[in-house]
mmCIF file of C-alpha atoms in Angstrom:
data_model
loop_
_atom_site.group_PDB
_atom_site.id
_atom_site.type_symbol
_atom_site.label_atom_id
_atom_site.label_comp_id
_atom_site.label_asym_id
_atom_site.label_seq_id
_atom_site.Cartn_x
_atom_site.Cartn_y
_atom_site.Cartn_z
ATOM 1 C CA UNK A 83 51.426 -37.023 -21.094
ATOM 2 C CA UNK A 84 53.938 -36.556 -23.860
ATOM 3 C CA UNK A 85 54.986 -33.125 -25.090
ATOM 4 C CA UNK A 86 53.483 -33.912 -28.507
ATOM 5 C CA UNK A 87 50.083 -34.577 -26.953
ATOM 6 C CA UNK A 88 50.245 -31.278 -25.040
ATOM 7 C CA UNK A 89 51.197 -29.337 -28.130
ATOM 8 C CA UNK A 90 48.451 -31.067 -30.109
ATOM 9 C CA UNK A 91 45.776 -29.760 -27.745
ATOM 10 C CA UNK A 92 44.886 -33.086 -26.165
ATOM 11 C CA UNK A 93 44.766 -33.886 -22.459
ATOM 12 C CA UNK A 94 44.487 -37.155 -20.548
ATOM 13 C CA UNK A 95 41.416 -38.441 -18.691
ATOM 14 C CA UNK A 96 42.573 -37.263 -15.319
ATOM 15 C CA UNK A 97 43.069 -33.661 -16.435
ATOM 16 C CA UNK A 98 39.840 -33.617 -18.343
ATOM 17 C CA UNK A 99 37.843 -35.018 -15.414
ATOM 18 C CA UNK A 100 39.402 -32.476 -13.002
ATOM 19 C CA UNK A 101 38.574 -29.554 -15.275
ATOM 20 C CA UNK A 102 34.968 -30.709 -15.653
ATOM 21 C CA UNK A 103 34.508 -31.777 -12.068
ATOM 22 C CA UNK A 104 33.283 -35.253 -12.962
ATOM 23 C CA UNK A 105 34.424 -38.797 -12.481
ATOM 24 C CA UNK A 106 36.522 -40.400 -15.294
ATOM 25 C CA UNK A 107 33.662 -42.766 -16.126
ATOM 26 C CA UNK A 108 31.507 -39.753 -16.927
ATOM 27 C CA UNK A 109 33.987 -38.698 -19.622
ATOM 28 C CA UNK A 110 33.358 -41.948 -21.521
ATOM 29 C CA UNK A 111 29.596 -41.422 -21.223
ATOM 30 C CA UNK A 112 30.108 -37.984 -22.860
ATOM 31 C CA UNK A 113 32.067 -39.691 -25.658
ATOM 32 C CA UNK A 114 29.260 -42.194 -26.246
ATOM 33 C CA UNK A 115 26.741 -39.325 -26.451
ATOM 34 C CA UNK A 116 28.880 -37.333 -28.896
ATOM 35 C CA UNK A 117 29.652 -34.587 -26.344
ATOM 36 C CA UNK A 118 33.430 -35.123 -26.287
ATOM 37 C CA UNK A 119 36.006 -36.302 -28.849
ATOM 38 C CA UNK A 120 38.552 -38.936 -27.816
ATOM 39 C CA UNK A 121 41.617 -40.506 -29.364
ATOM 40 C CA UNK A 122 44.256 -42.972 -28.173
ATOM 41 C CA UNK A 123 47.695 -41.776 -27.097
ATOM 42 C CA UNK A 124 50.780 -42.909 -28.977
ATOM 43 C CA UNK A 125 51.440 -45.620 -26.423
ATOM 44 C CA UNK A 126 48.014 -47.077 -27.205
ATOM 45 C CA UNK A 127 47.125 -47.436 -23.520
ATOM 46 C CA UNK A 128 45.599 -44.067 -22.651
ATOM 47 C CA UNK A 129 42.663 -41.996 -23.852
ATOM 48 C CA UNK A 130 43.156 -38.347 -24.752
ATOM 49 C CA UNK A 131 40.496 -35.664 -24.965
ATOM 50 C CA UNK A 132 40.285 -32.491 -27.006
ATOM 51 C CA UNK A 133 41.389 -29.720 -24.575
ATOM 52 C CA UNK A 134 39.516 -26.952 -26.354
ATOM 53 C CA UNK A 135 36.280 -28.967 -26.313
ATOM 54 C CA UNK A 136 36.785 -29.808 -22.604
ATOM 55 C CA UNK A 137 37.258 -26.109 -21.833
ATOM 56 C CA UNK A 138 34.141 -25.123 -23.791
ATOM 57 C CA UNK A 139 32.142 -27.784 -21.972
ATOM 58 C CA UNK A 140 33.459 -26.595 -18.598
ATOM 59 C CA UNK A 141 32.336 -23.046 -19.355
ATOM 60 C CA UNK A 142 28.894 -24.131 -20.509
ATOM 61 C CA UNK A 143 28.288 -26.458 -17.590
ATOM 62 C CA UNK A 144 27.704 -30.174 -17.424
ATOM 63 C CA UNK A 145 25.483 -31.472 -20.208
ATOM 64 C CA UNK A 146 22.153 -32.727 -19.004
ATOM 65 C CA UNK A 147 21.140 -36.357 -19.491
ATOM 66 C CA UNK A 148 18.389 -37.022 -22.035
ATOM 67 C CA UNK A 149 14.900 -36.176 -20.725
ATOM 68 C CA UNK A 150 13.433 -38.854 -18.530
ATOM 69 C CA UNK A 151 9.832 -39.664 -17.598
ATOM 70 C CA UNK A 152 7.940 -36.539 -16.695
ATOM 71 C CA UNK A 153 10.532 -34.181 -18.188
ATOM 72 C CA UNK A 154 10.040 -31.823 -21.115
ATOM 73 C CA UNK A 155 13.094 -30.845 -23.229
ATOM 74 C CA UNK A 156 13.109 -27.200 -24.307
ATOM 75 C CA UNK A 157 16.039 -25.458 -25.994
ATOM 76 C CA UNK A 158 17.123 -22.388 -24.070
ATOM 77 C CA UNK A 159 20.168 -20.103 -24.032
ATOM 78 C CA UNK A 160 19.424 -18.581 -20.637
ATOM 79 C CA UNK A 161 20.718 -20.828 -17.836
ATOM 80 C CA UNK A 162 22.923 -23.862 -17.756
ATOM 81 C CA UNK A 163 23.211 -25.998 -14.639
ATOM 82 C CA UNK A 164 26.767 -26.854 -13.686
ATOM 83 C CA UNK A 165 27.828 -29.479 -11.103
ATOM 84 C CA UNK A 166 26.915 -27.263 -8.153
ATOM 85 C CA UNK A 167 25.592 -23.981 -9.504
ATOM 86 C CA UNK A 168 23.790 -22.304 -12.409
ATOM 87 C CA UNK A 169 25.365 -20.122 -15.069
ATOM 88 C CA UNK A 170 23.328 -17.166 -16.421
ATOM 89 C CA UNK A 171 24.114 -16.850 -20.127
ATOM 90 C CA UNK A 172 27.537 -18.271 -19.465
ATOM 91 C CA UNK A 173 28.312 -16.265 -16.320
ATOM 92 C CA UNK A 174 28.917 -17.971 -12.973
ATOM 93 C CA UNK A 175 26.086 -17.042 -10.622
ATOM 94 C CA UNK A 176 28.376 -17.131 -7.570
ATOM 95 C CA UNK A 177 30.584 -14.469 -9.104
ATOM 96 C CA UNK A 178 27.573 -12.381 -9.995
ATOM 97 C CA UNK A 179 26.209 -12.680 -6.458
ATOM 98 C CA UNK A 180 29.389 -11.204 -5.076
ATOM 99 C CA UNK A 181 29.674 -8.128 -7.287
ATOM 100 C CA UNK A 182 26.513 -7.296 -9.235
ATOM 101 C CA UNK A 183 23.193 -5.626 -8.499
ATOM 102 C CA UNK A 184 19.938 -7.485 -9.028
ATOM 103 C CA UNK A 185 18.903 -4.989 -11.641
ATOM 104 C CA UNK A 186 22.014 -5.681 -13.701
ATOM 105 C CA UNK A 187 21.511 -9.435 -13.414
ATOM 106 C CA UNK A 188 17.876 -9.195 -14.518
ATOM 107 C CA UNK A 189 18.904 -7.081 -17.472
ATOM 108 C CA UNK A 190 21.594 -9.614 -18.384
ATOM 109 C CA UNK A 191 19.037 -12.423 -18.284
ATOM 110 C CA UNK A 192 16.673 -10.480 -20.532
ATOM 111 C CA UNK A 193 19.071 -8.846 -23.005
ATOM 112 C CA UNK A 194 22.585 -10.267 -22.593
ATOM 113 C CA UNK A 195 23.652 -6.711 -21.724
ATOM 114 C CA UNK A 196 25.221 -5.581 -18.497
ATOM 115 C CA UNK A 197 22.750 -2.723 -17.889
ATOM 116 C CA UNK A 198 20.727 -0.305 -19.923
ATOM 117 C CA UNK A 199 20.312 2.551 -17.426
ATOM 118 C CA UNK A 200 16.526 2.444 -17.265
ATOM 119 C CA UNK A 201 14.644 3.320 -14.091
ATOM 120 C CA UNK A 202 12.828 0.579 -12.231
ATOM 121 C CA UNK A 203 9.638 2.314 -11.256
ATOM 122 C CA UNK A 204 6.141 0.923 -10.663
ATOM 123 C CA UNK A 205 3.006 2.380 -12.231
ATOM 124 C CA UNK A 206 1.413 4.410 -9.433
ATOM 125 C CA UNK A 207 -2.174 3.541 -10.399
ATOM 126 C CA UNK A 208 -1.306 -0.149 -10.525
ATOM 127 C CA UNK A 209 0.207 -0.043 -7.056
ATOM 128 C CA UNK A 210 -2.819 1.806 -5.756
ATOM 129 C CA UNK A 211 -5.107 -0.892 -7.121
ATOM 130 C CA UNK A 212 -2.906 -3.653 -5.682
ATOM 131 C CA UNK A 213 -2.892 -2.041 -2.254
ATOM 132 C CA UNK A 214 -6.646 -1.596 -2.340
ATOM 133 C CA UNK A 215 -7.151 -5.218 -3.363
ATOM 134 C CA UNK A 216 -5.427 -6.269 -0.154
ATOM 135 C CA UNK A 217 -7.630 -4.209 2.157
ATOM 136 C CA UNK A 218 -9.707 -7.203 3.329
ATOM 137 C CA UNK A 219 -6.845 -9.656 3.777
ATOM 138 C CA UNK A 220 -5.728 -10.927 7.190
ATOM 139 C CA UNK A 221 -2.760 -8.862 8.460
ATOM 140 C CA UNK A 222 -0.709 -12.013 9.087
ATOM 141 C CA UNK A 223 -1.084 -13.329 5.516
ATOM 142 C CA UNK A 224 2.301 -14.519 4.161
ATOM 143 C CA UNK A 225 3.879 -12.291 1.519
ATOM 144 C CA UNK A 226 3.761 -14.915 -1.235
ATOM 145 C CA UNK A 227 0.001 -15.152 -0.894
ATOM 146 C CA UNK A 228 -0.235 -11.389 -1.314
ATOM 147 C CA UNK A 229 2.027 -11.403 -4.364
ATOM 148 C CA UNK A 230 -0.407 -13.673 -6.228
ATOM 149 C CA UNK A 231 -3.157 -11.030 -5.759
ATOM 150 C CA UNK A 232 -0.806 -8.104 -6.406
ATOM 151 C CA UNK A 233 0.321 -9.241 -9.846
ATOM 152 C CA UNK A 234 -3.301 -9.494 -11.064
ATOM 153 C CA UNK A 235 -4.134 -6.009 -9.749
ATOM 154 C CA UNK A 236 -1.003 -4.556 -11.360
ATOM 155 C CA UNK A 237 -2.027 -6.023 -14.711
ATOM 156 C CA UNK A 238 -5.376 -4.219 -14.746
ATOM 157 C CA UNK A 239 -3.599 -0.823 -14.753
ATOM 158 C CA UNK A 240 -1.136 -1.502 -17.531
ATOM 159 C CA UNK A 241 -2.589 -0.837 -21.036
ATOM 160 C CA UNK A 242 0.749 -1.781 -22.665
ATOM 161 C CA UNK A 243 0.920 -5.247 -21.162
ATOM 162 C CA UNK A 244 0.177 -6.914 -24.499
ATOM 163 C CA UNK A 245 3.260 -5.423 -26.202
ATOM 164 C CA UNK A 246 5.348 -8.572 -26.460
ATOM 165 C CA UNK A 247 8.361 -7.216 -28.337
ATOM 166 C CA UNK A 248 11.652 -7.464 -26.376
ATOM 167 C CA UNK A 249 11.777 -3.757 -25.420
ATOM 168 C CA UNK A 250 8.163 -3.759 -24.416
ATOM 169 C CA UNK A 251 8.523 -6.889 -22.226
ATOM 170 C CA UNK A 252 11.654 -5.476 -20.561
ATOM 171 C CA UNK A 253 9.848 -2.206 -19.793
ATOM 172 C CA UNK A 254 6.868 -4.177 -18.374
ATOM 173 C CA UNK A 255 9.265 -6.324 -16.388
ATOM 174 C CA UNK A 256 10.947 -3.357 -14.729
ATOM 175 C CA UNK A 257 7.588 -1.833 -13.713
ATOM 176 C CA UNK A 258 6.134 -5.230 -12.716
ATOM 177 C CA UNK A 259 9.028 -6.150 -10.356
ATOM 178 C CA UNK A 260 9.017 -2.682 -8.771
ATOM 179 C CA UNK A 261 5.251 -2.957 -8.415
ATOM 180 C CA UNK A 262 5.383 -6.340 -6.722
ATOM 181 C CA UNK A 263 7.703 -4.823 -4.124
ATOM 182 C CA UNK A 264 5.949 -1.498 -3.651
ATOM 183 C CA UNK A 265 2.490 -3.031 -3.198
ATOM 184 C CA UNK A 266 3.607 -5.278 -0.273
ATOM 185 C CA UNK A 267 2.881 -3.776 3.163
ATOM 186 C CA UNK A 268 5.858 -1.828 4.435
ATOM 187 C CA UNK A 269 7.577 -3.225 7.540
ATOM 188 C CA UNK A 270 9.354 0.091 8.076
ATOM 189 C CA UNK A 271 9.067 3.649 6.646
ATOM 190 C CA UNK A 272 10.281 3.614 3.030
ATOM 191 C CA UNK A 273 10.735 6.197 0.254
ATOM 192 C CA UNK A 274 10.237 3.582 -2.447
ATOM 193 C CA UNK A 275 13.584 4.608 -3.937
ATOM 194 C CA UNK A 276 17.027 3.060 -4.129
ATOM 195 C CA UNK A 277 17.971 -0.338 -5.404
ATOM 196 C CA UNK A 278 15.352 -3.066 -5.617
ATOM 197 C CA UNK A 279 17.065 -5.003 -2.841
ATOM 198 C CA UNK A 280 16.717 -2.051 -0.473
ATOM 199 C CA UNK A 281 13.089 -1.525 -1.397
ATOM 200 C CA UNK A 282 12.241 -5.202 -0.858
ATOM 201 C CA UNK A 283 14.150 -5.183 2.458
ATOM 202 C CA UNK A 284 11.868 -2.384 3.695
ATOM 203 C CA UNK A 285 8.842 -4.623 2.959
ATOM 204 C CA UNK A 286 10.247 -7.673 4.739
ATOM 205 C CA UNK A 287 12.197 -6.350 7.725
ATOM 206 C CA UNK A 288 11.213 -3.913 10.472
ATOM 207 C CA UNK A 289 14.863 -2.958 11.088
ATOM 208 C CA UNK A 290 17.122 -0.889 8.825
ATOM 209 C CA UNK A 291 19.744 -2.950 6.996
ATOM 210 C CA UNK A 292 23.436 -2.960 7.657
ATOM 211 C CA UNK A 293 25.765 -3.079 4.669
ATOM 212 C CA UNK A 294 26.687 -6.729 5.151
ATOM 213 C CA UNK A 295 23.191 -8.073 5.617
ATOM 214 C CA UNK A 296 21.883 -6.051 2.669
ATOM 215 C CA UNK A 297 24.695 -7.488 0.506
ATOM 216 C CA UNK A 298 23.643 -10.999 1.605
ATOM 217 C CA UNK A 299 20.012 -10.093 0.873
ATOM 218 C CA UNK A 300 20.758 -8.866 -2.635
ATOM 219 C CA UNK A 301 23.052 -11.877 -3.270
ATOM 220 C CA UNK A 302 20.120 -14.130 -2.413
ATOM 221 C CA UNK A 303 18.029 -12.370 -5.026
ATOM 222 C CA UNK A 304 20.698 -12.872 -7.626
ATOM 223 C CA UNK A 305 21.260 -16.531 -6.715
ATOM 224 C CA UNK A 306 17.538 -17.226 -7.106
ATOM 225 C CA UNK A 307 16.827 -15.201 -10.210
ATOM 226 C CA UNK A 308 16.703 -18.268 -12.490
ATOM 227 C CA UNK A 309 17.273 -22.011 -12.316
ATOM 228 C CA UNK A 310 16.804 -23.387 -15.836
ATOM 229 C CA UNK A 311 13.510 -25.311 -16.277
ATOM 230 C CA UNK A 312 12.272 -25.512 -12.677
ATOM 231 C CA UNK A 313 8.596 -26.335 -12.343
ATOM 232 C CA UNK A 314 7.447 -22.687 -12.090
ATOM 233 C CA UNK A 315 9.507 -21.736 -15.118
ATOM 234 C CA UNK A 316 7.934 -24.486 -17.203
ATOM 235 C CA UNK A 317 4.537 -23.087 -16.232
ATOM 236 C CA UNK A 318 5.670 -19.604 -17.120
ATOM 237 C CA UNK A 319 7.005 -20.757 -20.515
ATOM 238 C CA UNK A 320 3.800 -22.602 -21.335
ATOM 239 C CA UNK A 321 1.814 -19.426 -20.616
ATOM 240 C CA UNK A 322 4.167 -17.324 -22.729
ATOM 241 C CA UNK A 323 4.038 -19.823 -25.599
ATOM 242 C CA UNK A 324 0.328 -19.093 -26.080
ATOM 243 C CA UNK A 325 1.150 -15.366 -25.936
ATOM 244 C CA UNK A 326 -0.148 -14.666 -22.434
ATOM 245 C CA UNK A 327 1.024 -11.264 -21.309
ATOM 246 C CA UNK A 328 3.974 -10.875 -18.869
ATOM 247 C CA UNK A 329 1.665 -10.454 -15.858
ATOM 248 C CA UNK A 330 -0.139 -13.690 -16.675
ATOM 249 C CA UNK A 331 3.241 -15.389 -17.132
ATOM 250 C CA UNK A 332 4.358 -14.254 -13.693
ATOM 251 C CA UNK A 333 1.012 -15.247 -12.181
ATOM 252 C CA UNK A 334 1.497 -18.718 -13.624
ATOM 253 C CA UNK A 335 4.949 -18.958 -12.107
ATOM 254 C CA UNK A 336 3.734 -17.709 -8.739
ATOM 255 C CA UNK A 337 0.994 -20.300 -8.568
ATOM 256 C CA UNK A 338 3.446 -23.136 -9.065
ATOM 257 C CA UNK A 339 6.204 -21.563 -6.912
ATOM 258 C CA UNK A 340 3.853 -21.617 -3.894
ATOM 259 C CA UNK A 341 4.234 -25.411 -3.620
ATOM 260 C CA UNK A 342 6.273 -26.657 -0.625
ATOM 261 C CA UNK A 343 8.584 -28.622 -2.892
ATOM 262 C CA UNK A 344 9.519 -25.504 -4.849
ATOM 263 C CA UNK A 345 9.467 -21.811 -3.917
ATOM 264 C CA UNK A 346 7.658 -22.585 -0.670
ATOM 265 C CA UNK A 347 10.478 -24.832 0.513
ATOM 266 C CA UNK A 348 12.299 -22.009 2.328
ATOM 267 C CA UNK A 349 9.293 -21.564 4.639
ATOM 268 C CA UNK A 350 9.749 -25.148 5.913
ATOM 269 C CA UNK A 351 13.416 -24.487 6.528
ATOM 270 C CA UNK A 352 12.508 -21.199 8.196
ATOM 271 C CA UNK A 353 10.191 -23.004 10.643
ATOM 272 C CA UNK A 354 12.867 -25.619 11.294
ATOM 273 C CA UNK A 355 15.389 -22.977 12.332
ATOM 274 C CA UNK A 356 12.789 -21.242 14.444
ATOM 275 C CA UNK A 357 12.464 -24.429 16.504
ATOM 276 C CA UNK A 358 16.202 -24.368 17.285
ATOM 277 C CA UNK A 359 16.201 -21.991 20.219
ATOM 278 C CA UNK A 360 19.888 -22.402 20.750
ATOM 279 C CA UNK A 361 22.706 -24.544 19.277
ATOM 280 C CA UNK A 362 22.292 -27.211 21.913
ATOM 281 C CA UNK A 363 18.742 -27.954 20.766
ATOM 282 C CA UNK A 364 19.687 -28.722 17.140
ATOM 283 C CA UNK A 365 20.082 -32.434 17.808
ATOM 284 C CA UNK A 366 16.694 -32.712 19.473
ATOM 285 C CA UNK A 367 14.877 -30.801 16.729
ATOM 286 C CA UNK A 368 16.351 -32.870 13.900
ATOM 287 C CA UNK A 369 15.961 -36.083 15.869
ATOM 288 C CA UNK A 370 12.253 -35.476 16.471
ATOM 289 C CA UNK A 371 11.593 -34.837 12.813
ATOM 290 C CA UNK A 372 13.469 -37.873 11.665
ATOM 291 C CA UNK A 373 11.883 -40.084 14.318
ATOM 292 C CA UNK A 374 8.469 -38.919 13.099
ATOM 293 C CA UNK A 375 9.347 -39.883 9.541
ATOM 294 C CA UNK A 376 9.323 -36.257 8.405
ATOM 295 C CA UNK A 377 11.494 -34.843 5.641
ATOM 296 C CA UNK A 378 14.018 -32.361 6.982
ATOM 297 C CA UNK A 379 13.531 -29.231 4.860
ATOM 298 C CA UNK A 380 16.520 -27.330 3.466
ATOM 299 C CA UNK A 381 18.685 -30.378 2.737
ATOM 300 C CA UNK A 382 19.362 -32.186 -0.518
ATOM 301 C CA UNK A 383 18.746 -31.080 -4.112
ATOM 302 C CA UNK A 384 17.535 -33.112 -7.096
ATOM 303 C CA UNK A 385 20.164 -31.578 -9.409
ATOM 304 C CA UNK A 386 23.126 -30.852 -7.125
ATOM 305 C CA UNK A 387 23.708 -34.248 -5.597
ATOM 306 C CA UNK A 388 27.094 -33.369 -4.107
ATOM 307 C CA UNK A 389 26.019 -29.977 -2.728
ATOM 308 C CA UNK A 390 24.353 -26.707 -3.736
ATOM 309 C CA UNK A 391 27.020 -24.045 -4.305
ATOM 310 C CA UNK A 392 24.409 -21.314 -3.954
ATOM 311 C CA UNK A 393 23.794 -22.404 -0.368
ATOM 312 C CA UNK A 394 27.504 -22.338 0.452
ATOM 313 C CA UNK A 395 27.930 -18.868 -1.008
ATOM 314 C CA UNK A 396 24.867 -17.385 0.665
ATOM 315 C CA UNK A 397 25.782 -18.880 4.056
ATOM 316 C CA UNK A 398 29.254 -17.346 3.652
ATOM 317 C CA UNK A 399 27.678 -13.921 3.029
ATOM 318 C CA UNK A 400 25.462 -14.334 6.125
ATOM 319 C CA UNK A 401 28.334 -15.414 8.343
ATOM 320 C CA UNK A 402 30.463 -12.487 7.103
ATOM 321 C CA UNK A 403 27.647 -10.037 7.810
ATOM 322 C CA UNK A 404 26.978 -11.248 11.348
ATOM 323 C CA UNK A 405 29.715 -13.595 12.599
ATOM 324 C CA UNK A 406 28.673 -13.322 16.286
ATOM 325 C CA UNK A 407 24.936 -13.568 15.727
ATOM 326 C CA UNK A 408 23.250 -16.284 17.810
ATOM 327 C CA UNK A 409 21.099 -17.292 14.827
ATOM 328 C CA UNK A 410 24.299 -17.994 12.840
ATOM 329 C CA UNK A 411 25.422 -20.278 15.646
ATOM 330 C CA UNK A 412 22.024 -22.033 15.588
ATOM 331 C CA UNK A 413 22.196 -22.527 11.819
ATOM 332 C CA UNK A 414 25.754 -23.878 12.052
ATOM 333 C CA UNK A 415 24.647 -26.285 14.810
ATOM 334 C CA UNK A 416 21.875 -27.600 12.525
ATOM 335 C CA UNK A 417 24.386 -28.036 9.727
ATOM 336 C CA UNK A 418 26.781 -29.920 11.987
ATOM 337 C CA UNK A 419 23.968 -32.139 13.301
ATOM 338 C CA UNK A 420 22.740 -32.861 9.780
ATOM 339 C CA UNK A 421 26.238 -33.864 8.722
ATOM 340 C CA UNK A 422 26.553 -36.102 11.772
ATOM 341 C CA UNK A 423 23.348 -37.848 10.794
ATOM 342 C CA UNK A 424 24.538 -38.084 7.195
ATOM 343 C CA UNK A 425 21.786 -36.001 5.719
ATOM 344 C CA UNK A 426 22.317 -34.564 2.256
ATOM 345 C CA UNK A 427 24.135 -31.266 1.927
ATOM 346 C CA UNK A 428 22.162 -28.046 2.608
ATOM 347 C CA UNK A 429 20.448 -26.343 -0.293
ATOM 348 C CA UNK A 430 19.746 -22.694 -1.002
ATOM 349 C CA UNK A 431 16.401 -22.862 0.889
ATOM 350 C CA UNK A 432 18.257 -23.526 4.147
ATOM 351 C CA UNK A 433 20.640 -20.645 3.448
ATOM 352 C CA UNK A 434 17.668 -18.371 2.718
ATOM 353 C CA UNK A 435 16.080 -19.363 6.041
ATOM 354 C CA UNK A 436 19.353 -18.622 7.820
ATOM 355 C CA UNK A 437 19.453 -15.188 6.201
ATOM 356 C CA UNK A 438 15.897 -14.494 7.349
ATOM 357 C CA UNK A 439 16.657 -15.589 10.937
ATOM 358 C CA UNK A 440 19.868 -13.522 11.164
ATOM 359 C CA UNK A 441 18.363 -10.430 9.531
ATOM 360 C CA UNK A 442 15.081 -10.599 11.491
ATOM 361 C CA UNK A 443 12.880 -10.821 8.366
ATOM 362 C CA UNK A 444 9.135 -11.307 8.685
ATOM 363 C CA UNK A 445 7.670 -14.842 8.461
ATOM 364 C CA UNK A 446 7.604 -16.108 4.873
ATOM 365 C CA UNK A 447 10.183 -13.584 3.696
ATOM 366 C CA UNK A 448 12.230 -16.276 1.948
ATOM 367 C CA UNK A 449 9.254 -17.138 -0.293
ATOM 368 C CA UNK A 450 8.881 -13.494 -1.190
ATOM 369 C CA UNK A 451 12.573 -13.082 -2.020
ATOM 370 C CA UNK A 452 12.341 -16.139 -4.194
ATOM 371 C CA UNK A 453 9.177 -14.940 -6.002
ATOM 372 C CA UNK A 454 10.372 -11.427 -6.696
ATOM 373 C CA UNK A 455 13.805 -12.596 -7.809
ATOM 374 C CA UNK A 456 12.504 -15.464 -9.942
ATOM 375 C CA UNK A 457 10.197 -13.035 -11.752
ATOM 376 C CA UNK A 458 13.315 -11.894 -13.642
ATOM 377 C CA UNK A 459 13.921 -15.470 -14.751
ATOM 378 C CA UNK A 460 10.316 -16.153 -15.708
ATOM 379 C CA UNK A 461 10.319 -13.103 -17.954
ATOM 380 C CA UNK A 462 13.625 -14.089 -19.528
ATOM 381 C CA UNK A 463 12.077 -17.449 -20.480
ATOM 382 C CA UNK A 464 8.915 -15.649 -21.657
ATOM 383 C CA UNK A 465 11.032 -13.569 -24.014
ATOM 384 C CA UNK A 466 12.381 -16.759 -25.581
ATOM 385 C CA UNK A 467 8.896 -18.162 -25.998
ATOM 386 C CA UNK A 468 7.525 -14.934 -27.499
ATOM 387 C CA UNK A 469 10.204 -15.291 -30.166
ATOM 388 C CA UNK A 470 9.197 -18.837 -31.100
ATOM 389 C CA UNK A 471 6.555 -19.950 -33.563
ATOM 390 C CA UNK A 472 3.854 -21.728 -31.587
ATOM 391 C CA UNK A 473 2.650 -23.081 -28.260
ATOM 392 C CA UNK A 474 4.342 -25.701 -26.154
ATOM 393 C CA UNK A 475 2.265 -28.899 -26.418
ATOM 394 C CA UNK A 476 3.483 -31.809 -24.293
ATOM 395 C CA UNK A 477 1.984 -35.138 -25.245
ATOM 396 C CA UNK A 478 0.578 -37.640 -22.793
ATOM 397 C CA UNK A 479 1.437 -41.345 -22.840
ATOM 398 C CA UNK A 480 -2.084 -42.747 -22.556
ATOM 399 C CA UNK A 481 -2.433 -45.543 -20.009
ATOM 400 C CA UNK A 482 -6.261 -45.581 -19.574
ATOM 401 C CA UNK A 483 -8.838 -48.180 -20.698
ATOM 402 C CA UNK A 484 -8.608 -49.435 -24.306
ATOM 403 C CA UNK A 485 -10.331 -47.206 -26.853
ATOM 404 C CA UNK A 486 -13.319 -48.615 -28.767
ATOM 405 C CA UNK A 487 -12.515 -49.959 -32.186
ATOM 406 C CA UNK A 488 -12.909 -47.425 -34.980
ATOM 407 C CA UNK A 489 -15.897 -47.773 -37.363
#
């Protein structure tokens, strides 16, 4: 590139593609959609791109294609999906996972502020009702099933739940998330104090945490706090758009998240890892599933075609916390076998299952981590909807029998 081009703030296609992490052909698709400006270099043979615009696009994340069949387009300033990771209000989730607390990330999603110093405490009467509501449930019921009951019980004890102003929703959110955690049966003695990650750990693990595994656990919560318009978030936004209270919003999200193709996906990966008794059995376990025509859970992602950066980051946290753990070796053997069989790259559900196996979490813990963490995201999206004018109303493309003629 000539010195004049550099001084003029224009870069060539190779530099622009490298900065955005896309193929050169994608740059020209961005030009045709009006996302990037282009001009010809002085030699007339090369295309140049506005460096400032490329940099802004790189910070925001890759622009999504126009909505396709079955997709609903909703404007949002909360989360952008980059090539391999989300960005929470412009901040890289992988960086947040390595240095922030879950409370600070939730506050950032809700208010665009780092922290506001408020306590995250449940309403005692709400927790008492939620615990009582579980008295007749089977003791081996998975945590996610309990959370769907807990959120309804918590709502009955909150007379301020219909206050939908931003401060009111944030206050409800802090009490709601703390209540979801506190109302779960404790796996070990707990004071109900400390950071939310520590409190949730006490509900999902019979052993005290070590510093490394607790950091991995809290990082998982941060990585899962939001993911743009995932199915459960759409449900939560629809509920909020008709002014359902925050508890009803979270109940809507929980109902959708229980599906095995969404928040419940980590349970499938958890069961897969449980079948791998030792690294040598990884080939047999994957081979049997593939031979039976089964989908191998924990691999591939509809958005991150080249790999889920959240999975890579969380697996790195887990390996750093317990490098000699036999469950780490089993997880790595599954990854190696999956790569040998040319399966898609692992997603965050597999990493969550690996965390559960290494930390000794109770069955279904990954679903509970997802649900509690994603509550922060659902409420962030609810806040956007509460500030809008009316309900979300998707329209159907009617394909049924012809309608009778009018008149």
